[in-house]
Coordinates of C-alpha atoms in Angstrom, one line a residue:
M236 CA -16.1 -2.0 17.6
T237 CA -16.8 -1.7 21.4
D238 CA -13.6 -3.9 21.8
F239 CA -11.6 -1.4 19.4
T240 CA -13.2 1.8 21.0
S241 CA -12.5 0.5 24.5
S242 CA -8.8 -0.3 23.7
S243 CA -8.3 2.9 22.1
R244 CA -9.7 4.9 24.8
D245 CA -7.7 2.8 27.3
F246 CA -4.2 3.5 25.5
A247 CA -4.9 7.0 25.2
A248 CA -5.8 7.3 28.8
D249 CA -2.8 5.3 29.6
L250 CA -0.3 7.3 27.1
P251 CA 0.8 10.3 29.4
S252 CA 0.9 8.4 32.7
N253 CA 1.6 4.6 32.7
P254 CA 5.1 3.8 33.0
D255 CA 4.6 0.2 32.1
H256 CA 6.0 0.1 28.5
A257 CA 5.2 -3.5 28.0
H258 CA 1.5 -3.0 28.4
K259 CA 1.8 0.4 26.0
I260 CA 3.7 -1.8 23.3
Q261 CA 1.2 -4.7 24.0
I262 CA -1.8 -2.2 23.0
A263 CA -0.1 -0.6 20.2
T264 CA 1.0 -3.4 18.5
A265 CA -2.7 -4.8 18.8
L266 CA -3.9 -1.3 17.2
R267 CA -1.1 -1.5 14.6
D268 CA -2.0 -4.7 13.4
A269 CA -5.6 -4.0 13.2
V270 CA -5.7 -0.8 11.4
D271 CA -5.7 -2.0 7.9
S272 CA -8.8 -3.9 8.5
Y273 CA -10.9 -1.1 10.3
T274 CA -14.3 -0.5 9.3
T275 CA -15.4 3.2 8.3
S276 CA -16.6 3.2 11.7
D277 CA -14.0 1.8 13.3
I278 CA -11.3 4.2 11.6
N279 CA -13.5 7.2 12.6
A280 CA -13.6 6.2 16.1
F281 CA -9.5 5.6 15.7
M282 CA -8.9 9.3 14.4
S283 CA -11.1 10.8 17.1
I284 CA -9.4 8.9 20.1
L285 CA -5.8 8.4 19.2
L286 CA -4.5 10.9 16.0
Q287 CA -3.6 13.9 18.1
P288 CA -2.4 12.1 21.2
L289 CA 0.0 9.8 18.4
I290 CA 1.3 12.9 17.1
Q291 CA 1.9 14.7 20.4
L292 CA 4.1 11.5 21.7
V293 CA 6.1 11.7 18.4
K294 CA 6.6 15.5 18.4
L295 CA 7.5 15.8 21.9
G296 CA 8.7 12.5 22.9
Q297 CA 12.8 12.3 23.1
P298 CA 14.6 10.1 20.3
V299 CA 16.0 7.0 21.9
F300 CA 19.0 5.5 20.1
V301 CA 19.2 2.2 21.9
K302 CA 17.6 -0.2 19.3
D303 CA 16.0 -2.9 21.8
S304 CA 15.0 -0.5 24.4
P305 CA 11.1 -0.2 25.5
E306 CA 11.2 3.3 24.9
Q307 CA 12.4 2.8 21.6
Q308 CA 10.3 -0.2 20.4
L309 CA 7.0 2.0 21.7
R310 CA 8.2 5.3 19.7
H311 CA 8.7 3.0 16.5
M312 CA 5.4 1.6 17.3
Y313 CA 3.5 5.2 17.5
L314 CA 5.2 6.0 14.0
E315 CA 4.1 2.7 12.4
I316 CA 0.5 3.5 13.7
L317 CA 0.5 6.9 11.9
L318 CA 2.1 5.8 8.7
R319 CA -0.5 3.0 8.4
M320 CA -3.5 5.5 8.5
P321 CA -5.4 5.8 5.5
G322 CA -4.1 9.4 3.7
T323 CA -7.8 9.4 2.3
H324 CA -9.4 9.9 5.3
E325 CA -10.8 13.5 6.1
Q326 CA -9.1 13.4 9.6
V327 CA -5.6 12.7 8.4
R328 CA -6.2 15.3 5.5
N329 CA -7.0 17.9 8.2
S330 CA -3.9 17.3 10.0
A331 CA -1.6 16.9 7.0
A332 CA 0.5 19.9 7.8
E333 CA 0.7 18.8 11.5
L334 CA 1.6 15.3 10.0
M335 CA 4.5 16.8 7.6
N336 CA 5.8 18.9 10.1
T337 CA 5.9 15.7 12.6
A338 CA 7.8 14.1 9.9
I339 CA 10.2 16.5 9.1
H340 CA 11.1 17.0 12.8
I341 CA 11.7 13.1 13.1
L342 CA 14.1 13.0 9.9
R343 CA 15.7 15.8 11.7
V344 CA 16.3 14.3 15.0
D345 CA 15.3 10.9 15.3
N346 CA 17.1 7.4 14.8
E347 CA 18.2 5.9 11.6
E348 CA 15.4 3.3 11.9
N349 CA 12.5 5.8 13.0
A350 CA 13.4 8.2 10.3

């Protein structure tokens, strides 16, 4: 769990300020690929560290309409991570209204691939 927690904290700390999209994509890909295999303690750490920052990034971030751009790849990765979260988890249920509003926002303003 320490590797996951460390990666999650590093990712969350880097999100607002790090301009290196390749680094963010690398970490987001690792988190996305591992989300399905997390144990209960891992998913609790994941939710407490990353749920709200990911929601905010998707809600406040601008849609990108160039499919192969690093910004689009990163935005799509954020959405994939959110989609793979277990819907039965308490923190997801507590954030359900916000997640639904975010999903509706994506459908209205985002590109076809993300919507």
